Amino acid sequence: MTTAEQSPALAPLRQARERFLTGRPLPDGVPDDVVAAWRRARFFGVRPDLDGPVRESAQPADSPLLEAARPALTRIAPALDAGRTALVLTDERLRVLWSTGSAPGDDTCADLSEREVGHNSAALALRTRRRAEVHGPEHFLDVWQDVSAVSVPLFSPETGQVLGTLTVARALWAGCRPHPGAALAEAAAAAVEAELRARARTAERALLDAYERAARGRERAVIALDGRNRLISEAAAGLASPQVLEALERGARARGRDTGESYGVPLPEDAGCTAEITPVRHEGRVIGLVAVLAPRPVEPGPEPSTPRPGGALVGGSVAWRHAVARATELFRTPGPVLVTGERGTGKTALALELLDGTDPLVVDAAESPELGLKDGEWEVASAGEWGRTGDRPLLLRHAERLSQPDVAALNSLLEEQPDARLIATHTPGTSPGPCLQRLLDTLAARSVTLPALRERPEDIRELLPALTPGPAPGSPPLTWTLDALRALEQHPWPGNVTELAHLVRALAGTRRVFGPVRRGELPDPVREGPAGRTLSPMELAERSAILEALRRHGGNKARAATALGIGRATLYRKLREYQGRDAPNGPRP
């Protein structure tokens, strides 16, 4: 008679397992999580009579976890009841790295993942990130029916990620929880994590020593990184843009693949500096890198030209690319095109880009509201040829500023020449008069609306280089700190791209310091961020309902959205809208 058969508390569960394995209906009272684990094992194709894993698990050639854990576990091992208890260490993939002692079935498996051996305490602890116990018939394998096991996850002291598990297994324990080996498992885990912390501090000290050796005072531009920590000298802060730091971080994360004494990290083409890279080694392993920066030599040449205002086609956001594609498609076919949008969104810049190479006539109604369009011809000399022949395209800026007689004449002209090559820009504002409304209705089918800059803040990082005047010879290009970029992206920009262009040009012309632009250099409204507004009673009620649904479903946004009867995209949008708003009656989501 087995120990499981002698345990009345586990007898119903053992009978339920037998019924599950033979395909018979399960009795009431079987824990849902246990049944779900059995079903996963069956789905993975695990055989209950398995004597070992289906395939041998490849042991990691170099395991920092095993290196750190071995001294602590070796000290703990003598305290085990070696004939009845086993202590097992796994990595984050549940591959067995080390074991000692003996328990039923403990010598048959080199891989404790559910795909290989079904339900067990190590897999449960890894999934739940807390101590887990599995007893006798809760296991899927026959060989573990007389085993009770408790497992504790091991956490990285630097990142908080689960690095592996520690398991104490012994003969079946049918008494009250906790498992008698729980205290031992937690003590062993604490000892291993203490060793990991000590080693991390030693590695950080090695990185700091390498940084101080390279710096040799405050005048050198030195950066030291290990993927978690970053040390930057004052001189380096003035040279390294966020893009340079990101490139060096990628190099630090990939450090383990390089064995040379010195190696390069590719920097962005517009970095404005070069970097001499040296790996930092500790206990025979590369743990980070030290970069010594130097200004990039500037080749003499002609003064760079100022880019076209507005960043004509710059931007990768969906809204902007859609608008540009729509305008391009309309311009390629005969007929007028209306480009509309808020002031400063880049209407004229986009129109000039479309008309590039066509020698267009440009007429601005804001400069002369009465242009004298009569009988299908422009009286102004610059536009008369377009009215007579239609050979040259016409760019009509600020159509909303046209006088009523000119609008009426333009309507008549477009009736006679429906395929006229005309691009008109329009800024919505006051209600249009009857004539202008008729013009807008005529052009509505061939119109495109440009999004405001606040609707595409992700494009700001692409716009900045296009809007920045070229640097003087010998000067580095204008770059931005991450904090400054966040401030720019959060500003509502009522003047849109034009306002951003004025700010960039002002900074480029007045700065007397080197290095990336910092948040403190920005104008007060941009630096301080947009002011929040008080939520309405309806918004407060909606926000409270969303927060309650999130709490009820453990923060799972998909389930919360289903419970609220809205789509996930709608839930994400509403959370973004409420983020940062002034809502004194409740916590922020």
PDB file of C-alpha atoms in Angstrom, residues 311-558:
ATOM      1  CA  GLY A 311       9.286  69.729 -42.465  1.00  0.00           C
ATOM      2  CA  ALA A 312       7.265  69.152 -45.652  1.00  0.00           C
ATOM      3  CA  LEU A 313       7.061  65.361 -45.833  1.00  0.00           C
ATOM      4  CA  VAL A 314       8.722  64.510 -42.512  1.00  0.00           C
ATOM      5  CA  GLY A 315       6.800  62.271 -40.128  1.00  0.00           C
ATOM      6  CA  GLY A 316       6.058  58.594 -39.680  1.00  0.00           C
ATOM      7  CA  SER A 317       2.767  58.731 -37.771  1.00  0.00           C
ATOM      8  CA  VAL A 318      -0.204  57.013 -39.324  1.00  0.00           C
ATOM      9  CA  ALA A 319      -2.277  60.217 -39.481  1.00  0.00           C
ATOM     10  CA  TRP A 320       0.455  62.198 -41.225  1.00  0.00           C
ATOM     11  CA  ARG A 321       1.453  59.496 -43.707  1.00  0.00           C
ATOM     12  CA  HIS A 322      -2.208  58.978 -44.603  1.00  0.00           C
ATOM     13  CA  ALA A 323      -2.685  62.709 -45.273  1.00  0.00           C
ATOM     14  CA  VAL A 324       0.475  62.941 -47.413  1.00  0.00           C
ATOM     15  CA  ALA A 325      -0.486  59.852 -49.401  1.00  0.00           C
ATOM     16  CA  ARG A 326      -3.983  61.238 -49.972  1.00  0.00           C
ATOM     17  CA  ALA A 327      -2.639  64.624 -51.172  1.00  0.00           C
ATOM     18  CA  THR A 328      -0.107  62.944 -53.487  1.00  0.00           C
ATOM     19  CA  GLU A 329      -2.774  60.707 -54.993  1.00  0.00           C
ATOM     20  CA  LEU A 330      -5.110  63.665 -55.638  1.00  0.00           C
ATOM     21  CA  PHE A 331      -2.387  65.805 -57.208  1.00  0.00           C
ATOM     22  CA  ARG A 332      -1.458  63.078 -59.694  1.00  0.00           C
ATOM     23  CA  THR A 333      -4.935  63.210 -61.230  1.00  0.00           C
ATOM     24  CA  PRO A 334      -6.432  66.209 -63.097  1.00  0.00           C
ATOM     25  CA  GLY A 335      -8.390  68.683 -61.039  1.00  0.00           C
ATOM     26  CA  PRO A 336      -8.021  71.136 -58.142  1.00  0.00           C
ATOM     27  CA  VAL A 337      -6.886  70.073 -54.661  1.00  0.00           C
ATOM     28  CA  LEU A 338      -7.881  71.643 -51.341  1.00  0.00           C
ATOM     29  CA  VAL A 339      -5.442  71.310 -48.436  1.00  0.00           C
ATOM     30  CA  THR A 340      -7.063  72.272 -45.141  1.00  0.00           C
ATOM     31  CA  GLY A 341      -5.965  72.265 -41.514  1.00  0.00           C
ATOM     32  CA  GLU A 342      -5.128  74.440 -38.535  1.00  0.00           C
ATOM     33  CA  ARG A 343      -2.634  77.266 -38.924  1.00  0.00           C
ATOM     34  CA  GLY A 344       0.949  76.087 -38.965  1.00  0.00           C
ATOM     35  CA  THR A 345       0.204  72.446 -39.832  1.00  0.00           C
ATOM     36  CA  GLY A 346       2.315  72.612 -43.003  1.00  0.00           C
ATOM     37  CA  LYS A 347      -0.316  73.178 -45.690  1.00  0.00           C
ATOM     38  CA  THR A 348       1.847  75.476 -47.855  1.00  0.00           C
ATOM     39  CA  ALA A 349       4.973  73.368 -47.317  1.00  0.00           C
ATOM     40  CA  LEU A 350       3.157  70.227 -48.464  1.00  0.00           C
ATOM     41  CA  ALA A 351       1.681  72.073 -51.463  1.00  0.00           C
ATOM     42  CA  LEU A 352       5.118  73.367 -52.518  1.00  0.00           C
ATOM     43  CA  GLU A 353       6.499  69.845 -52.193  1.00  0.00           C
ATOM     44  CA  LEU A 354       3.762  68.538 -54.484  1.00  0.00           C
ATOM     45  CA  LEU A 355       4.378  71.378 -56.973  1.00  0.00           C
ATOM     46  CA  ASP A 356       8.152  70.988 -56.948  1.00  0.00           C
ATOM     47  CA  GLY A 357       9.530  71.219 -60.493  1.00  0.00           C
ATOM     48  CA  THR A 358       6.339  72.631 -62.026  1.00  0.00           C
ATOM     49  CA  ASP A 359       7.117  76.396 -61.860  1.00  0.00           C
ATOM     50  CA  PRO A 360       3.838  77.233 -60.075  1.00  0.00           C
ATOM     51  CA  LEU A 361       2.226  80.612 -59.676  1.00  0.00           C
ATOM     52  CA  VAL A 362       1.864  81.481 -55.994  1.00  0.00           C
ATOM     53  CA  VAL A 363      -0.895  83.857 -54.893  1.00  0.00           C
ATOM     54  CA  ASP A 364      -1.500  84.721 -51.237  1.00  0.00           C
ATOM     55  CA  ALA A 365      -4.951  86.048 -50.406  1.00  0.00           C
ATOM     56  CA  ALA A 366      -3.727  87.073 -46.954  1.00  0.00           C
ATOM     57  CA  GLU A 367      -1.428  89.654 -48.553  1.00  0.00           C
ATOM     58  CA  SER A 368      -4.024  90.977 -51.006  1.00  0.00           C
ATOM     59  CA  PRO A 369      -7.613  89.886 -50.260  1.00  0.00           C
ATOM     60  CA  GLU A 370      -8.912  91.504 -53.471  1.00  0.00           C
ATOM     61  CA  LEU A 371      -7.023  89.825 -56.286  1.00  0.00           C
ATOM     62  CA  GLY A 372      -9.335  91.022 -59.075  1.00  0.00           C
ATOM     63  CA  LEU A 373     -10.386  87.712 -60.586  1.00  0.00           C
ATOM     64  CA  LYS A 374     -12.929  88.653 -63.274  1.00  0.00           C
ATOM     65  CA  ASP A 375     -14.362  86.861 -66.235  1.00  0.00           C
ATOM     66  CA  GLY A 376     -12.160  83.836 -65.702  1.00  0.00           C
ATOM     67  CA  GLU A 377      -8.878  85.774 -65.603  1.00  0.00           C
ATOM     68  CA  TRP A 378      -6.687  87.100 -62.823  1.00  0.00           C
ATOM     69  CA  GLU A 379      -6.007  90.776 -63.260  1.00  0.00           C
ATOM     70  CA  VAL A 380      -2.773  90.531 -61.288  1.00  0.00           C
ATOM     71  CA  ALA A 381       0.118  90.076 -63.693  1.00  0.00           C
ATOM     72  CA  SER A 382       1.612  87.093 -61.894  1.00  0.00           C
ATOM     73  CA  ALA A 383      -1.559  85.059 -62.229  1.00  0.00           C
ATOM     74  CA  GLY A 384      -2.916  86.229 -65.539  1.00  0.00           C
ATOM     75  CA  GLU A 385      -1.194  83.501 -67.543  1.00  0.00           C
ATOM     76  CA  TRP A 386      -2.838  80.784 -65.444  1.00  0.00           C
ATOM     77  CA  GLY A 387      -6.275  82.316 -66.049  1.00  0.00           C
ATOM     78  CA  ARG A 388      -5.761  82.457 -69.803  1.00  0.00           C
ATOM     79  CA  THR A 389      -3.961  79.200 -70.588  1.00  0.00           C
ATOM     80  CA  GLY A 390      -4.027  76.965 -67.536  1.00  0.00           C
ATOM     81  CA  ASP A 391      -0.534  75.766 -68.450  1.00  0.00           C
ATOM     82  CA  ARG A 392       1.052  76.612 -65.075  1.00  0.00           C
ATOM     83  CA  PRO A 393      -0.349  75.256 -61.779  1.00  0.00           C
ATOM     84  CA  LEU A 394      -1.557  77.805 -59.252  1.00  0.00           C
ATOM     85  CA  LEU A 395      -1.014  77.725 -55.494  1.00  0.00           C
ATOM     86  CA  LEU A 396      -3.676  79.838 -53.815  1.00  0.00           C
ATOM     87  CA  ARG A 397      -2.810  80.394 -50.168  1.00  0.00           C
ATOM     88  CA  HIS A 398      -5.344  81.355 -47.487  1.00  0.00           C
ATOM     89  CA  ALA A 399      -8.474  80.823 -49.567  1.00  0.00           C
ATOM     90  CA  GLU A 400     -10.541  81.846 -46.529  1.00  0.00           C
ATOM     91  CA  ARG A 401      -9.196  85.411 -46.934  1.00  0.00           C
ATOM     92  CA  LEU A 402     -10.454  85.908 -50.509  1.00  0.00           C
ATOM     93  CA  SER A 403     -12.952  88.690 -51.090  1.00  0.00           C
ATOM     94  CA  GLN A 404     -16.450  87.632 -52.051  1.00  0.00           C
ATOM     95  CA  PRO A 405     -16.154  88.821 -55.688  1.00  0.00           C
ATOM     96  CA  ASP A 406     -12.958  86.821 -56.127  1.00  0.00           C
ATOM     97  CA  VAL A 407     -14.527  83.717 -54.593  1.00  0.00           C
ATOM     98  CA  ALA A 408     -17.536  84.032 -56.930  1.00  0.00           C
ATOM     99  CA  ALA A 409     -15.250  84.468 -59.959  1.00  0.00           C
ATOM    100  CA  LEU A 410     -13.189  81.446 -58.876  1.00  0.00           C
ATOM    101  CA  ASN A 411     -16.337  79.355 -58.599  1.00  0.00           C
ATOM    102  CA  SER A 412     -17.278  80.334 -62.153  1.00  0.00           C
ATOM    103  CA  LEU A 413     -13.786  79.594 -63.429  1.00  0.00           C
ATOM    104  CA  LEU A 414     -13.788  76.113 -61.863  1.00  0.00           C
ATOM    105  CA  GLU A 415     -17.160  75.393 -63.463  1.00  0.00           C
ATOM    106  CA  GLU A 416     -15.638  76.192 -66.861  1.00  0.00           C
ATOM    107  CA  GLN A 417     -12.331  74.433 -66.128  1.00  0.00           C
ATOM    108  CA  PRO A 418     -13.100  71.545 -63.722  1.00  0.00           C
ATOM    109  CA  ASP A 419      -9.642  70.058 -64.370  1.00  0.00           C
ATOM    110  CA  ALA A 420      -7.770  73.274 -63.520  1.00  0.00           C
ATOM    111  CA  ARG A 421      -4.375  72.691 -61.928  1.00  0.00           C
ATOM    112  CA  LEU A 422      -5.005  74.461 -58.644  1.00  0.00           C
ATOM    113  CA  ILE A 423      -3.918  73.789 -55.061  1.00  0.00           C
ATOM    114  CA  ALA A 424      -5.741  75.920 -52.500  1.00  0.00           C
ATOM    115  CA  THR A 425      -4.961  76.044 -48.793  1.00  0.00           C
ATOM    116  CA  HIS A 426      -7.684  76.786 -46.269  1.00  0.00           C
ATOM    117  CA  THR A 427      -7.590  77.361 -42.496  1.00  0.00           C
ATOM    118  CA  PRO A 428     -10.979  76.741 -40.856  1.00  0.00           C
ATOM    119  CA  GLY A 429     -12.165  79.522 -38.578  1.00  0.00           C
ATOM    120  CA  THR A 430     -15.242  81.688 -38.681  1.00  0.00           C
ATOM    121  CA  SER A 431     -18.297  80.470 -40.543  1.00  0.00           C
ATOM    122  CA  PRO A 432     -17.728  80.890 -44.301  1.00  0.00           C
ATOM    123  CA  GLY A 433     -20.043  83.004 -46.382  1.00  0.00           C
ATOM    124  CA  PRO A 434     -22.271  81.494 -49.076  1.00  0.00           C
ATOM    125  CA  CYS A 435     -19.734  81.940 -51.867  1.00  0.00           C
ATOM    126  CA  LEU A 436     -16.833  80.480 -49.920  1.00  0.00           C
ATOM    127  CA  GLN A 437     -19.005  77.613 -48.690  1.00  0.00           C
ATOM    128  CA  ARG A 438     -19.885  76.830 -52.308  1.00  0.00           C
ATOM    129  CA  LEU A 439     -16.171  76.772 -53.178  1.00  0.00           C
ATOM    130  CA  LEU A 440     -15.425  74.467 -50.247  1.00  0.00           C
ATOM    131  CA  ASP A 441     -18.290  72.181 -51.262  1.00  0.00           C
ATOM    132  CA  THR A 442     -16.961  72.083 -54.824  1.00  0.00           C
ATOM    133  CA  LEU A 443     -13.486  71.066 -53.601  1.00  0.00           C
ATOM    134  CA  ALA A 444     -14.666  68.761 -50.785  1.00  0.00           C
ATOM    135  CA  ALA A 445     -14.336  65.610 -52.874  1.00  0.00           C
ATOM    136  CA  ARG A 446     -10.702  66.493 -53.623  1.00  0.00           C
ATOM    137  CA  SER A 447      -9.648  67.732 -50.196  1.00  0.00           C
ATOM    138  CA  VAL A 448      -7.218  66.522 -47.566  1.00  0.00           C
ATOM    139  CA  THR A 449      -7.047  67.602 -43.921  1.00  0.00           C
ATOM    140  CA  LEU A 450      -3.621  67.785 -42.271  1.00  0.00           C
ATOM    141  CA  PRO A 451      -3.506  66.626 -38.619  1.00  0.00           C
ATOM    142  CA  ALA A 452      -2.494  69.051 -35.898  1.00  0.00           C
ATOM    143  CA  LEU A 453       0.923  68.505 -34.325  1.00  0.00           C
ATOM    144  CA  ARG A 454      -0.664  67.603 -30.976  1.00  0.00           C
ATOM    145  CA  GLU A 455      -2.358  64.693 -32.800  1.00  0.00           C
ATOM    146  CA  ARG A 456       0.991  63.298 -33.967  1.00  0.00           C
ATOM    147  CA  PRO A 457       3.521  64.005 -31.186  1.00  0.00           C
ATOM    148  CA  GLU A 458       5.537  60.946 -32.212  1.00  0.00           C
ATOM    149  CA  ASP A 459       6.647  62.907 -35.307  1.00  0.00           C
ATOM    150  CA  ILE A 460       8.383  65.635 -33.277  1.00  0.00           C
ATOM    151  CA  ARG A 461      11.656  63.700 -33.011  1.00  0.00           C
ATOM    152  CA  GLU A 462      11.746  63.399 -36.823  1.00  0.00           C
ATOM    153  CA  LEU A 463      10.751  67.028 -37.365  1.00  0.00           C
ATOM    154  CA  LEU A 464      13.473  68.505 -35.161  1.00  0.00           C
ATOM    155  CA  PRO A 465      16.442  67.742 -37.503  1.00  0.00           C
ATOM    156  CA  ALA A 466      14.428  68.996 -40.515  1.00  0.00           C
ATOM    157  CA  LEU A 467      13.572  72.265 -38.760  1.00  0.00           C
ATOM    158  CA  THR A 468      17.039  72.910 -37.281  1.00  0.00           C
ATOM    159  CA  PRO A 469      19.324  75.281 -39.229  1.00  0.00           C
ATOM    160  CA  GLY A 470      22.654  73.780 -40.213  1.00  0.00           C
ATOM    161  CA  PRO A 471      25.388  74.256 -37.583  1.00  0.00           C
ATOM    162  CA  ALA A 472      28.286  76.617 -38.120  1.00  0.00           C
ATOM    163  CA  PRO A 473      31.563  74.985 -39.241  1.00  0.00           C
ATOM    164  CA  GLY A 474      33.214  73.238 -36.314  1.00  0.00           C
ATOM    165  CA  SER A 475      30.048  73.206 -34.218  1.00  0.00           C
ATOM    166  CA  PRO A 476      28.109  70.035 -33.368  1.00  0.00           C
ATOM    167  CA  PRO A 477      24.498  69.728 -34.543  1.00  0.00           C
ATOM    168  CA  LEU A 478      21.683  70.655 -32.191  1.00  0.00           C
ATOM    169  CA  THR A 479      20.620  67.647 -30.090  1.00  0.00           C
ATOM    170  CA  TRP A 480      18.106  67.171 -27.275  1.00  0.00           C
ATOM    171  CA  THR A 481      18.010  65.420 -23.915  1.00  0.00           C
ATOM    172  CA  LEU A 482      15.283  62.844 -23.349  1.00  0.00           C
ATOM    173  CA  ASP A 483      13.653  65.128 -20.767  1.00  0.00           C
ATOM    174  CA  ALA A 484      13.508  67.994 -23.279  1.00  0.00           C
ATOM    175  CA  LEU A 485      12.047  65.707 -25.938  1.00  0.00           C
ATOM    176  CA  ARG A 486       9.324  64.571 -23.542  1.00  0.00           C
ATOM    177  CA  ALA A 487       8.448  68.215 -22.816  1.00  0.00           C
ATOM    178  CA  LEU A 488       8.201  68.965 -26.544  1.00  0.00           C
ATOM    179  CA  GLU A 489       5.979  65.920 -27.093  1.00  0.00           C
ATOM    180  CA  GLN A 490       3.642  66.886 -24.241  1.00  0.00           C
ATOM    181  CA  HIS A 491       3.152  70.517 -25.340  1.00  0.00           C
ATOM    182  CA  PRO A 492      -0.143  71.127 -27.228  1.00  0.00           C
ATOM    183  CA  TRP A 493       1.514  73.383 -29.897  1.00  0.00           C
ATOM    184  CA  PRO A 494      -1.375  75.713 -30.789  1.00  0.00           C
ATOM    185  CA  GLY A 495       0.813  77.057 -33.617  1.00  0.00           C
ATOM    186  CA  ASN A 496       1.655  73.522 -34.757  1.00  0.00           C
ATOM    187  CA  VAL A 497       4.802  72.934 -36.848  1.00  0.00           C
ATOM    188  CA  THR A 498       5.335  76.658 -37.458  1.00  0.00           C
ATOM    189  CA  GLU A 499       5.503  77.289 -33.710  1.00  0.00           C
ATOM    190  CA  LEU A 500       7.928  74.397 -33.265  1.00  0.00           C
ATOM    191  CA  ALA A 501      10.101  75.737 -36.106  1.00  0.00           C
ATOM    192  CA  HIS A 502      10.287  79.202 -34.484  1.00  0.00           C
ATOM    193  CA  LEU A 503      11.319  77.644 -31.161  1.00  0.00           C
ATOM    194  CA  VAL A 504      14.045  75.531 -32.794  1.00  0.00           C
ATOM    195  CA  ARG A 505      15.472  78.420 -34.787  1.00  0.00           C
ATOM    196  CA  ALA A 506      15.456  80.677 -31.713  1.00  0.00           C
ATOM    197  CA  LEU A 507      17.341  78.095 -29.667  1.00  0.00           C
ATOM    198  CA  ALA A 508      19.841  77.430 -32.444  1.00  0.00           C
ATOM    199  CA  GLY A 509      20.545  81.149 -32.811  1.00  0.00           C
ATOM    200  CA  THR A 510      20.810  82.132 -29.155  1.00  0.00           C
ATOM    201  CA  ARG A 511      22.474  79.151 -27.412  1.00  0.00           C
ATOM    202  CA  ARG A 512      25.953  79.774 -26.018  1.00  0.00           C
ATOM    203  CA  VAL A 513      26.516  76.321 -24.526  1.00  0.00           C
ATOM    204  CA  PHE A 514      27.349  72.975 -26.083  1.00  0.00           C
ATOM    205  CA  GLY A 515      25.664  69.639 -25.582  1.00  0.00           C
ATOM    206  CA  PRO A 516      22.061  68.538 -25.894  1.00  0.00           C
ATOM    207  CA  VAL A 517      19.298  71.057 -25.246  1.00  0.00           C
ATOM    208  CA  ARG A 518      17.983  70.536 -21.730  1.00  0.00           C
ATOM    209  CA  ARG A 519      14.430  70.989 -20.493  1.00  0.00           C
ATOM    210  CA  GLY A 520      15.455  74.088 -18.516  1.00  0.00           C
ATOM    211  CA  GLU A 521      16.376  75.915 -21.756  1.00  0.00           C
ATOM    212  CA  LEU A 522      12.869  75.617 -23.189  1.00  0.00           C
ATOM    213  CA  PRO A 523      10.308  78.449 -22.868  1.00  0.00           C
ATOM    214  CA  ASP A 524       8.213  78.350 -19.714  1.00  0.00           C
ATOM    215  CA  PRO A 525       4.964  77.094 -21.316  1.00  0.00           C
ATOM    216  CA  VAL A 526       6.829  74.196 -22.951  1.00  0.00           C
ATOM    217  CA  ARG A 527       9.061  73.412 -19.975  1.00  0.00           C
ATOM    218  CA  GLU A 528       6.241  73.353 -17.435  1.00  0.00           C
ATOM    219  CA  GLY A 529       3.927  71.224 -19.547  1.00  0.00           C
ATOM    220  CA  PRO A 530       0.238  71.690 -20.343  1.00  0.00           C
ATOM    221  CA  ALA A 531      -2.039  72.584 -17.456  1.00  0.00           C
ATOM    222  CA  GLY A 532      -4.565  69.939 -16.556  1.00  0.00           C
ATOM    223  CA  ARG A 533      -8.265  70.639 -16.517  1.00  0.00           C
ATOM    224  CA  THR A 534     -10.892  69.531 -14.042  1.00  0.00           C
ATOM    225  CA  LEU A 535     -12.880  66.525 -15.198  1.00  0.00           C
ATOM    226  CA  SER A 536     -16.605  66.923 -15.658  1.00  0.00           C
ATOM    227  CA  PRO A 537     -18.979  64.900 -13.423  1.00  0.00           C
ATOM    228  CA  MET A 538     -19.659  62.552 -16.351  1.00  0.00           C
ATOM    229  CA  GLU A 539     -15.933  62.036 -16.959  1.00  0.00           C
ATOM    230  CA  LEU A 540     -15.315  61.437 -13.256  1.00  0.00           C
ATOM    231  CA  ALA A 541     -18.049  58.772 -13.216  1.00  0.00           C
ATOM    232  CA  GLU A 542     -16.646  57.112 -16.322  1.00  0.00           C
ATOM    233  CA  ARG A 543     -13.121  57.223 -14.934  1.00  0.00           C
ATOM    234  CA  SER A 544     -14.248  55.698 -11.625  1.00  0.00           C
ATOM    235  CA  ALA A 545     -16.011  52.874 -13.487  1.00  0.00           C
ATOM    236  CA  ILE A 546     -12.846  52.128 -15.479  1.00  0.00           C
ATOM    237  CA  LEU A 547     -10.650  52.081 -12.361  1.00  0.00           C
ATOM    238  CA  GLU A 548     -13.115  49.834 -10.529  1.00  0.00           C
ATOM    239  CA  ALA A 549     -13.192  47.400 -13.479  1.00  0.00           C
ATOM    240  CA  LEU A 550      -9.391  47.336 -13.566  1.00  0.00           C
ATOM    241  CA  ARG A 551      -9.221  46.640  -9.821  1.00  0.00           C
ATOM    242  CA  ARG A 552     -11.873  43.934 -10.098  1.00  0.00           C
ATOM    243  CA  HIS A 553      -9.935  42.175 -12.852  1.00  0.00           C
ATOM    244  CA  GLY A 554      -6.473  42.520 -11.339  1.00  0.00           C
ATOM    245  CA  GLY A 555      -5.318  45.190 -13.791  1.00  0.00           C
ATOM    246  CA  ASN A 556      -6.111  43.046 -16.841  1.00  0.00           C
ATOM    247  CA  LYS A 557      -7.198  45.656 -19.402  1.00  0.00           C
ATOM    248  CA  ALA A 558      -8.680  43.151 -21.849  1.00  0.00           C
TER     249      ALA A 558
END
